[in-house]
Coordinates of C-alpha atoms in Angstrom, one line a residue:
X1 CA 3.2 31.6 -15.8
X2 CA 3.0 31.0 -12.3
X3 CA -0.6 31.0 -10.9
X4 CA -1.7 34.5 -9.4
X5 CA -3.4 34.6 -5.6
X6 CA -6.7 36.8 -5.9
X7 CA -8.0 39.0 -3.8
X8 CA -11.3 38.4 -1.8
X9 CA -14.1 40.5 -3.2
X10 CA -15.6 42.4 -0.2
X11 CA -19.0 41.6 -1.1
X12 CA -18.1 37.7 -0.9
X13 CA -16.2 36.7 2.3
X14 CA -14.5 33.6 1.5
X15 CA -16.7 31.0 3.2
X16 CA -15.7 29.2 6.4
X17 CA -12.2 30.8 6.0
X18 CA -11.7 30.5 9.7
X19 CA -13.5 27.4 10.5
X20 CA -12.2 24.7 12.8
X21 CA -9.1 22.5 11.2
X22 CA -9.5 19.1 10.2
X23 CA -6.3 18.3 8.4
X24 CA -3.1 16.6 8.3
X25 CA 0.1 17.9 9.0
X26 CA 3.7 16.9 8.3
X27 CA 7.6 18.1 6.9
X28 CA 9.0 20.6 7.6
X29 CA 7.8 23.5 9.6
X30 CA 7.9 26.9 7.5
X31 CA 8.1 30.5 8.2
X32 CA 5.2 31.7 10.1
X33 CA 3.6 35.1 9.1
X34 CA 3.0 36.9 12.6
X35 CA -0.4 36.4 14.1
X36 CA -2.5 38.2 16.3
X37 CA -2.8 37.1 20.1
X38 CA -5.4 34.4 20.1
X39 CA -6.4 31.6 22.4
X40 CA -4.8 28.5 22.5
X41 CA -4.7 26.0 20.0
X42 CA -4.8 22.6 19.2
X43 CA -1.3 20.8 18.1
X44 CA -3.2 19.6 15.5
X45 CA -4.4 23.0 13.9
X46 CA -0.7 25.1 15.1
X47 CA 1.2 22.4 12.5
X48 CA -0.9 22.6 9.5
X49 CA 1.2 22.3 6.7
X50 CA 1.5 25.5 4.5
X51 CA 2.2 24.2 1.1
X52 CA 1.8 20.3 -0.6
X53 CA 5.2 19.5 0.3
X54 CA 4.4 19.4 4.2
X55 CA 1.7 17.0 3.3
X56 CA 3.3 13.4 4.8
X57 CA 2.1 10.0 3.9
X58 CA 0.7 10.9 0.0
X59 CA 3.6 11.4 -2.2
X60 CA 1.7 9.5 -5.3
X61 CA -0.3 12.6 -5.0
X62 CA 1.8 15.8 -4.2
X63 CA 5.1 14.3 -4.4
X64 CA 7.3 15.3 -7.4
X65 CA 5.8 12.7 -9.2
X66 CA 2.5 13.1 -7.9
X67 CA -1.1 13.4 -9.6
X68 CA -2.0 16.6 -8.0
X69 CA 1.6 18.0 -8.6
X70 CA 1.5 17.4 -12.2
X71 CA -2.2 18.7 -12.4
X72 CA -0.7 22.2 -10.8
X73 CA 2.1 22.2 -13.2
X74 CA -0.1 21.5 -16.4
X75 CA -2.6 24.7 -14.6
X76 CA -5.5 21.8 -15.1
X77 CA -7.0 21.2 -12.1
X78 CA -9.6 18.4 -12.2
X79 CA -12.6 18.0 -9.9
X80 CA -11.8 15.6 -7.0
X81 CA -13.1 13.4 -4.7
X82 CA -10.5 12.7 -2.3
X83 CA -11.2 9.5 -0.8
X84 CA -9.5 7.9 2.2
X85 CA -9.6 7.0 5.8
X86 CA -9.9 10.1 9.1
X87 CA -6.7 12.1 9.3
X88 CA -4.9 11.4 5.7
X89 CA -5.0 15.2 4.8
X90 CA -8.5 15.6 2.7
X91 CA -9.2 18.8 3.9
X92 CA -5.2 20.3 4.2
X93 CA -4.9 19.3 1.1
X94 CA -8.0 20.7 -0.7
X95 CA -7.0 24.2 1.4
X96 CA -3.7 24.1 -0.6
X97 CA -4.5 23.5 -3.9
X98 CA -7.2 26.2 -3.7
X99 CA -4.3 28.5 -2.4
X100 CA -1.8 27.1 -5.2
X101 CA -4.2 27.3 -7.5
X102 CA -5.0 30.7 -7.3
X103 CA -8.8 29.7 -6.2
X104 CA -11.1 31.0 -3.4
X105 CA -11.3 28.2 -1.7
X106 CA -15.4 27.7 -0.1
X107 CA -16.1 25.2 2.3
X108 CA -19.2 22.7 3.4
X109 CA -19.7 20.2 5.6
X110 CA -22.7 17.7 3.9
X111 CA -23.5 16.9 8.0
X112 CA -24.4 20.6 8.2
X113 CA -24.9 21.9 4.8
X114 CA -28.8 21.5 2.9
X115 CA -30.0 22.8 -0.3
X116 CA -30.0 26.7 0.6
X117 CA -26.1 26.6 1.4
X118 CA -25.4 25.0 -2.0
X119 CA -27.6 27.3 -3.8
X120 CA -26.0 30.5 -2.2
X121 CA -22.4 29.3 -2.6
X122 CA -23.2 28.2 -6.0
X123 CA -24.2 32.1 -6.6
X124 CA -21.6 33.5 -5.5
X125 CA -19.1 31.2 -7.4
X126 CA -21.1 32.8 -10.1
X127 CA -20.4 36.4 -9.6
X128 CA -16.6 35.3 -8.7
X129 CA -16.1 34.1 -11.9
X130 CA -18.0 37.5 -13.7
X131 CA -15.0 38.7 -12.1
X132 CA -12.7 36.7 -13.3
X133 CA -12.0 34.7 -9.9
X134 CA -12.0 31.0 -10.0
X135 CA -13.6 28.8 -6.6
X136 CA -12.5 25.6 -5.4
X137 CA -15.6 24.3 -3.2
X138 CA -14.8 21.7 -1.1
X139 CA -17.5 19.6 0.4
X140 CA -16.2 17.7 3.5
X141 CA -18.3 14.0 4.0
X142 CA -19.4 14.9 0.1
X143 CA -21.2 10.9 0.5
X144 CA -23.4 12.0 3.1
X145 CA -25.3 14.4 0.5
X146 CA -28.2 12.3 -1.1
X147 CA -28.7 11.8 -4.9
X148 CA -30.8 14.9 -5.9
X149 CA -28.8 17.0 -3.5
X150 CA -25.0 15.2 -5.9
X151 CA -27.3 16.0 -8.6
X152 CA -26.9 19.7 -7.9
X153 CA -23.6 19.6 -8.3
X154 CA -23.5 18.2 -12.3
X155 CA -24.2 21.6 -13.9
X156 CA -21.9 23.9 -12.0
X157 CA -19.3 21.7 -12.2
X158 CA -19.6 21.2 -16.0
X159 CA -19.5 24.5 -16.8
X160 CA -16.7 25.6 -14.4
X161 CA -18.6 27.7 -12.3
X162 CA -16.7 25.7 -9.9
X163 CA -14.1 23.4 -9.2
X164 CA -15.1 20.8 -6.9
X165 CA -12.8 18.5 -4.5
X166 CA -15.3 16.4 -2.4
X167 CA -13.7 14.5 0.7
X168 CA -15.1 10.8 1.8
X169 CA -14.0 7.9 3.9
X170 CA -17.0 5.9 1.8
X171 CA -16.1 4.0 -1.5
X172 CA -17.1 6.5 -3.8
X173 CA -18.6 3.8 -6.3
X174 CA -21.2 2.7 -3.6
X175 CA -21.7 6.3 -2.0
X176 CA -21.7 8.8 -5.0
X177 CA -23.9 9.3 -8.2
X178 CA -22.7 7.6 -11.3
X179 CA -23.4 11.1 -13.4
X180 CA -21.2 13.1 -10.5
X181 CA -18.5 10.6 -10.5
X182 CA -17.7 10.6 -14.4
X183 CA -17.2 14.6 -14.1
X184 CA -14.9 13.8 -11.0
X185 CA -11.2 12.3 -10.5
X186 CA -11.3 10.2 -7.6
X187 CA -7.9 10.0 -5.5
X188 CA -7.2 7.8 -3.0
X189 CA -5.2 8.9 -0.2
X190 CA -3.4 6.1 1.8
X191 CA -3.5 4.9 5.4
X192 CA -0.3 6.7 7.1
X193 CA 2.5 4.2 7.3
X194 CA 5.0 3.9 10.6
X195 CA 7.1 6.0 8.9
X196 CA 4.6 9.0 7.8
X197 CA 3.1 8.7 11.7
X198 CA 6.8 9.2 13.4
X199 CA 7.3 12.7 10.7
X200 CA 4.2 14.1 12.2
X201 CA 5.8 12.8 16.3
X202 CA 9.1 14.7 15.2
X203 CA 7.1 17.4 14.4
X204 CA 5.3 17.7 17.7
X205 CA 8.5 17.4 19.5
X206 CA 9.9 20.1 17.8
X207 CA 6.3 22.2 18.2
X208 CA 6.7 21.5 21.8
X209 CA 10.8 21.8 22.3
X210 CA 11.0 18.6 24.2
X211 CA 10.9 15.0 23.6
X212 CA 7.8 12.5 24.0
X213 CA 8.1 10.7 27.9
X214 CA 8.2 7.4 26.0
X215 CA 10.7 4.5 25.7
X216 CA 11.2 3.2 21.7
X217 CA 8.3 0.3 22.0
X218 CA 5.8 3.0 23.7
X219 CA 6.1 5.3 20.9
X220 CA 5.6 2.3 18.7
X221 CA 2.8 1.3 20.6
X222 CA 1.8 5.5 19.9
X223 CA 1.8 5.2 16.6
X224 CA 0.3 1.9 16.4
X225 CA -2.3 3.1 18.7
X226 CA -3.3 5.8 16.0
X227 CA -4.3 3.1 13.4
X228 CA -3.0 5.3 10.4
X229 CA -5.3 8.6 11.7
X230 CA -2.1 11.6 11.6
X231 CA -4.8 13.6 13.6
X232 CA -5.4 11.4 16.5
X233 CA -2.2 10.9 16.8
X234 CA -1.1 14.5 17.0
X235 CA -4.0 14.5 19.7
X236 CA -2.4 11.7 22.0
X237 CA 1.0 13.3 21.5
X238 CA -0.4 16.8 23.0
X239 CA -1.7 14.8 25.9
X240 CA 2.1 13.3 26.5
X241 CA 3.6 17.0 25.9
X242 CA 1.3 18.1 28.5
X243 CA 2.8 16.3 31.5
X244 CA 5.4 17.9 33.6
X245 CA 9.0 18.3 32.2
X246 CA 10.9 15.5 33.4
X247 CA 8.5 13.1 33.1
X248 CA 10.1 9.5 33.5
X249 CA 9.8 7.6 30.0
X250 CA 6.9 5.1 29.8
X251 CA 6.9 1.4 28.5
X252 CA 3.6 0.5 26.5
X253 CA 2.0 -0.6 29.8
X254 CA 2.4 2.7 31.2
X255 CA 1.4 4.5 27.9
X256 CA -1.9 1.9 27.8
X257 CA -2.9 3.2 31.4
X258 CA -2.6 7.2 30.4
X259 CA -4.0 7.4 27.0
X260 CA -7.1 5.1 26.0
X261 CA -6.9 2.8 23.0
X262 CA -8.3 3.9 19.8
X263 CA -11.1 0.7 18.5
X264 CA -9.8 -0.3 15.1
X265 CA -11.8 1.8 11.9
X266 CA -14.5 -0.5 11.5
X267 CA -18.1 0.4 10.5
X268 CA -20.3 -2.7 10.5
X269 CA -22.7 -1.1 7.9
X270 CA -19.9 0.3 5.6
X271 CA -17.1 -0.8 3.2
X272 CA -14.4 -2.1 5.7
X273 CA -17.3 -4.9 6.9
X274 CA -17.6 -6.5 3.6
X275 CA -13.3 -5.8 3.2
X276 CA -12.6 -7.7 6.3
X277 CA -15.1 -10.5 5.6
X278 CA -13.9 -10.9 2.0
X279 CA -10.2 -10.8 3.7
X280 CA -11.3 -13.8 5.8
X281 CA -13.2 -15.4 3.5
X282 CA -10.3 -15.8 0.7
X283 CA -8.0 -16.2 3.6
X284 CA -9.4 -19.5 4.4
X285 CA -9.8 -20.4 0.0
X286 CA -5.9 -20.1 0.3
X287 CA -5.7 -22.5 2.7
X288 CA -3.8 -19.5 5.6
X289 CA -5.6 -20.2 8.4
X290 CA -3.1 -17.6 10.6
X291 CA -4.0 -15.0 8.1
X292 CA -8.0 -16.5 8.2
X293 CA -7.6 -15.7 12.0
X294 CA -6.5 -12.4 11.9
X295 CA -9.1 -11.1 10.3
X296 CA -11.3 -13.3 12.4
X297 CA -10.1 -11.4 15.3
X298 CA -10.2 -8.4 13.6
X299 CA -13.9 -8.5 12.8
X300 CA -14.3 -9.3 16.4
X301 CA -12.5 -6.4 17.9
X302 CA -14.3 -3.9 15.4
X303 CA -17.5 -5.4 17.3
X304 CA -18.8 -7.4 14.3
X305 CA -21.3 -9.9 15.4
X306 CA -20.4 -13.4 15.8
X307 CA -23.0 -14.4 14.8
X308 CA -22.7 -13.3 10.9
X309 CA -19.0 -14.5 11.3
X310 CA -20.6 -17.8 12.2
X311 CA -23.3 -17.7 8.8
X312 CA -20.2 -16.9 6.7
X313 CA -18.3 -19.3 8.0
X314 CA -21.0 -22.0 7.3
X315 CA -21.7 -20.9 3.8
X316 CA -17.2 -21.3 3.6
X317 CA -17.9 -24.8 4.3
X318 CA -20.6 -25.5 2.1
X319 CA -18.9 -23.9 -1.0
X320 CA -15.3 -23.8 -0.8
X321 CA -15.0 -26.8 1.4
X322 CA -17.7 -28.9 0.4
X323 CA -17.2 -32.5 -0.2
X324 CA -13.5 -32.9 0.1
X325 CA -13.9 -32.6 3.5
X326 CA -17.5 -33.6 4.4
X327 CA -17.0 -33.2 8.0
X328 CA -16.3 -29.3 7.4
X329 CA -20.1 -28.6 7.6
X330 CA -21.4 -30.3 10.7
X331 CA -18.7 -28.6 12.2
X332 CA -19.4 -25.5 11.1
X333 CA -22.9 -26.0 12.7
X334 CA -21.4 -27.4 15.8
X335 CA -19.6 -24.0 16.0
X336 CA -22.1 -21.9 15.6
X337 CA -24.6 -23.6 18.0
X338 CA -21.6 -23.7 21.0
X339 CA -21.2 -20.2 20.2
X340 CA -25.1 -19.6 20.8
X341 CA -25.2 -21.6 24.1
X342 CA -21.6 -20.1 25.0
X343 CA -22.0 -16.9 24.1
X344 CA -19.0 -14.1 24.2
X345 CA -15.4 -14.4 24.7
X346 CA -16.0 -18.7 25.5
X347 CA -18.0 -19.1 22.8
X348 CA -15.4 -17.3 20.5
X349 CA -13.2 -19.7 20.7
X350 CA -15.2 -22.7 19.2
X351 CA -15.3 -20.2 16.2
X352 CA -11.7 -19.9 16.1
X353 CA -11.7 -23.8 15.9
X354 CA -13.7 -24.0 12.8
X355 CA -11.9 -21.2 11.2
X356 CA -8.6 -23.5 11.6
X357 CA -10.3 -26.7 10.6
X358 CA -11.5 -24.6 7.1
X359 CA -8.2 -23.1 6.8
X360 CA -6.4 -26.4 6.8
X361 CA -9.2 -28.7 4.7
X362 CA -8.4 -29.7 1.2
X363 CA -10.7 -27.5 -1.2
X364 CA -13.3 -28.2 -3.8
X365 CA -16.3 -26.0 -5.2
X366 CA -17.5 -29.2 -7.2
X367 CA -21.0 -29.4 -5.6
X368 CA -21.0 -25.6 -5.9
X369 CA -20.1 -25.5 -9.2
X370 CA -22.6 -28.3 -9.8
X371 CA -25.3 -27.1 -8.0
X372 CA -25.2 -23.7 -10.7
X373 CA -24.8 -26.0 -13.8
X374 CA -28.0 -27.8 -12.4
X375 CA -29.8 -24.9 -11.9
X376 CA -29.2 -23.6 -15.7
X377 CA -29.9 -27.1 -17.1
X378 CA -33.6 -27.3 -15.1
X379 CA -34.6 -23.7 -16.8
X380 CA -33.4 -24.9 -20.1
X381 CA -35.5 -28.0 -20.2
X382 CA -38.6 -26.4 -18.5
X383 CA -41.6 -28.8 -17.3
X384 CA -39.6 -31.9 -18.7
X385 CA -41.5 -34.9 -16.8
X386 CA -39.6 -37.5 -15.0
X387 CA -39.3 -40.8 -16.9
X388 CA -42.4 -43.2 -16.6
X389 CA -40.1 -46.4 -14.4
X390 CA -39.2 -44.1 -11.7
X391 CA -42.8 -42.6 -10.9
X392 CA -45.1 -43.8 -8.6
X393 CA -48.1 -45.9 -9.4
X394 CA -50.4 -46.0 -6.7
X395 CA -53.8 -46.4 -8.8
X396 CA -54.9 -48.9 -11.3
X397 CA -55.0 -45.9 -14.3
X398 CA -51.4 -44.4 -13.6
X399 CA -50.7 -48.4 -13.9
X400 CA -52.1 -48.7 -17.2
X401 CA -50.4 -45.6 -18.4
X402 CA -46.8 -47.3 -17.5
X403 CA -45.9 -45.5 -14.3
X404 CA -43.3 -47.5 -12.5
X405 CA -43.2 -49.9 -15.4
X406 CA -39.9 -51.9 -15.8
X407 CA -38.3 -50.0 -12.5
X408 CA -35.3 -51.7 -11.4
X409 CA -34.7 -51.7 -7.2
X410 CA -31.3 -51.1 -6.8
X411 CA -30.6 -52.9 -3.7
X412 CA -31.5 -55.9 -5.5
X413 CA -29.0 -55.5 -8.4
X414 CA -25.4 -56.9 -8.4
X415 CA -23.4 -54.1 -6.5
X416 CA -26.7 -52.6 -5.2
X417 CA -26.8 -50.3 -8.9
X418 CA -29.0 -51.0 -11.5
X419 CA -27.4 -48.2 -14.3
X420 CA -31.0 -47.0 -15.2
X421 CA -31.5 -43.7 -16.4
X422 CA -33.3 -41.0 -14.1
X423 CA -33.3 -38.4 -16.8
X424 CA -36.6 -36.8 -18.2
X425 CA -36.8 -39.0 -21.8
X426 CA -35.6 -37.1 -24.8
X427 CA -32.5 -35.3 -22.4
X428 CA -29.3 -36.3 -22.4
X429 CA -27.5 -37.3 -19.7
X430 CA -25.6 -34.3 -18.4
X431 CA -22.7 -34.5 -15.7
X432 CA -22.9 -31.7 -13.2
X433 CA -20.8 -33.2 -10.3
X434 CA -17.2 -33.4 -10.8
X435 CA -15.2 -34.0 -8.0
X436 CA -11.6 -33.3 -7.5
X437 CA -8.8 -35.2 -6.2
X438 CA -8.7 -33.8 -3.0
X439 CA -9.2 -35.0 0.3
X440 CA -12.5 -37.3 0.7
X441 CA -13.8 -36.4 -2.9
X442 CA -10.9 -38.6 -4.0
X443 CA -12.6 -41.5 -3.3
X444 CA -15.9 -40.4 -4.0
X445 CA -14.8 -39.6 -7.6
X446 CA -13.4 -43.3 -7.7
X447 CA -16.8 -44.5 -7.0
X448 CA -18.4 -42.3 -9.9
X449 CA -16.3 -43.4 -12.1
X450 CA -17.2 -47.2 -11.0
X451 CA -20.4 -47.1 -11.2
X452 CA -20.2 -45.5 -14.2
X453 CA -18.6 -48.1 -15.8
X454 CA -20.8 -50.6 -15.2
X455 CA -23.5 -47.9 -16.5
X456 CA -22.3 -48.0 -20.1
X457 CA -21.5 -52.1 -19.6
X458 CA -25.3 -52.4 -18.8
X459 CA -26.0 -50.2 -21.5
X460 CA -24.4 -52.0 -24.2
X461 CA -26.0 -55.3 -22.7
X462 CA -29.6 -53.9 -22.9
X463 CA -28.7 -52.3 -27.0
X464 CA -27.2 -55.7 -27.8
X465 CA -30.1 -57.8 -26.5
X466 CA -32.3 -55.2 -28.3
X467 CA -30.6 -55.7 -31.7

């Protein structure tokens, strides 16, 4: 039974019903109901789609296989949050399923909205529904609400009173209560691709019955220029639409001077700053250092700090590097301090270096992996005291009590190594440190496994002589 549109009560406007659009728009254009004379619009809000299958860029959600699309067929529509970078089609798309659905739908923004709007919108959800009307309240920047004020949210949405779709360009885990999110769905929607951002130029050029003044690489440069954001991009193609017919098509140069370039999404406090640094981080584990490089220059451009690119990159050195190249970490300090006295763009290029010379170094954690195993052992074995040969013994009394006793000086021994043990008494000897094949630890491996050798060989001396 398809789903029945309802009537607005006259005591409840529907709220926000004419605010401002902030959507997507894509496909198809569709019949147009007639309109009463109005000011001008923006491109942006005149090609709002008018059903799910205008939506571009998000098929795994209202395509024919989609989850919204089977959610509308089964007539069970979830509470959302609708996660996903500016201009994907959060807010279009909440507006359609409320209208597919057969809700009313109410909108907030959490930048505008407190306590008293949630309260009255969650009343009048309340009389809605005595009516037997269903409301679909969507909360635009729903992360930006803080816990007690999510917290409202649990018992409406429980009960039904309504069904909420909350939009966020946060990572709901970090941003959003636990309690809110287990009575949620969370959908991603995706970054629009080349191919989703030329739908929505088509579009405009049919909107404004002419072409776009650009050669083939300026409108790739246009929809590169967009960064995945349908919205801005429907904003710089109004801009081009809005020159004089007969315009003269323009390279990317051209289309660089007119329109100014979008900076890259990148929030140095957010998500995308710890997804770029962990993109450069295991870029350089996999030994990529063009990849590594990238996302150097990435970070850069999104106005990260060198600085912290510089602490990372140290740290890199220290535990993914470590002692197969040993020459990875006064490098990495080298770097940083040129960087310091260099500043930005000459100093940026000294980072560059060191982000080569880690991409390109052979590999070991060894010393990291040790340096954990080390720190279980010493909480295991508590105040264990050092073996009485290798302490001090500075007064006549620590004398007497065996410190220093029978120490052997290892530059006097054959080979400069004595074997002793330097082990509290009564632990085993553990082995932390075990290098790997690779680059400089190769050899240093071959010297542990020398000198330990002659360890056991001194070993079975001393328990022969003693029996």
């Amino acid at each position: 039974m398809p789903p029945r549109r309802p009537s607005r009560p006259a005591a409840l406007p529907e709220a926000a019903a004419d605010a401002p659009a902030e959507d997507l728009f894509g496909g198809p254009p569709a019949p147009r109901p007639q309109r009463e004379p109005e000011g001008p619009r923006p491109l942006a809000d005149r090609l709002r789609p008018r059903a799910l299958e205008e939506v571009v860029g998000q098929d795994h959600l209202v395509g024919p296989q989609g989850a919204l699309t089977g959610m509308l067929a089964r007539g069970s529509l979830a509470s959302l949050i609708l996660w996903g970078p500016p201009g994907t089609g959060k807010t279009t798309i909440a507006r359609l399923l409320a209208e597919r659905a057969g809700l009313v739908f109410v909108s907030l923004s959490a930048v505008f909205s407190g306590v008293a709007d949630l309260k009255r919108a969650f009343d009048e959800a309340r009389q809605r529904r005595r009516i037997g009307q269903g409301t679909l309240l969507f909360v635009d920047e729903i992360h930006r609400f803080n816990r007690a004020q999510q917290d409202g949210f649990l018992p409406v949405v429980e009960d039904g009173t309504v069904t909420l779709v909350g939009a966020t360009t946060e990572n709901p885990s970090f941003a959003l209560n636990g309690a809110l999110l287990s009575r949620c769905q969370v959908l991603v929607l995706r970054r629009l691709d080349d191919a989703a951002l030329e739908r929505l130029l088509a579009r405009a050029e049919a909107e404004g019955e002419r072409g776009l003044p650009l050669d083939a690489a300026a409108r790739a440069t246009l929809r590169a220029m967009a960064d995945g954001d349908g919205r801005y991009l429907l904003n710089l193609a109004e801009q081009l639409l809005a020159l004089p017919a007969g315009t003269a098509p323009m390279d990317p140069a051209a289309l660089a001077e007119l329109l100014a370039r979008r900076a890259a999404l990148y929030d140095k406090d957010r998500e995308e700053h710890y997804n770029l640094i962990s993109a450069l981080h295991k870029s350089l584990r996999g030994s990529d250092p063009d990849a590594a490089l990238y996302w150097f220059a990435r970070m850069l451009q999104g106005g990260e700090d060198p600085r912290y690119i510089a602490r990372r990159l140290t740290r890199f050195a220290a535990e993914d590097v470590g002692m197969a190249d040993p020459r990875a970490l006064p490098l990495a300090i080298a770097a940083w301090e040129t960087y310091e006295r260099l500043g930005s763009p000459e100093g940026e290029l000294a980072l560059a270096q060191l982000v080569v010379h880690l991409g390109t170094a052979p590999k070991s954690n060894a010393v990291y992996a040790a340096w954990g195993q080390a720190q279980r052992a010493a909480k295991e074995t508590g105040s264990l005291m050092p073996p009485a040969h290798i302490l001090n013994a500075p007064t006549k009394l620590m004398q007497q009590l065996g410190y220093g006793a029978g120490y052997a000086y290892d530059h006097d021994e054959a080979e400069g190594f004595s074997g002793a043990n330097y082990f509290p008494d009564g632990m085993p000897r553990r082995q932390f440190y075990r290098p790997t094949e690779r680059g400089a630890e190769a050899a240093i491996g071959e010297r542990l496994r020398h000198w330990a050798a002659l360890r056991a060989k001194k070993a079975r001396r001393t328990t022969e002589g003693e029996g």
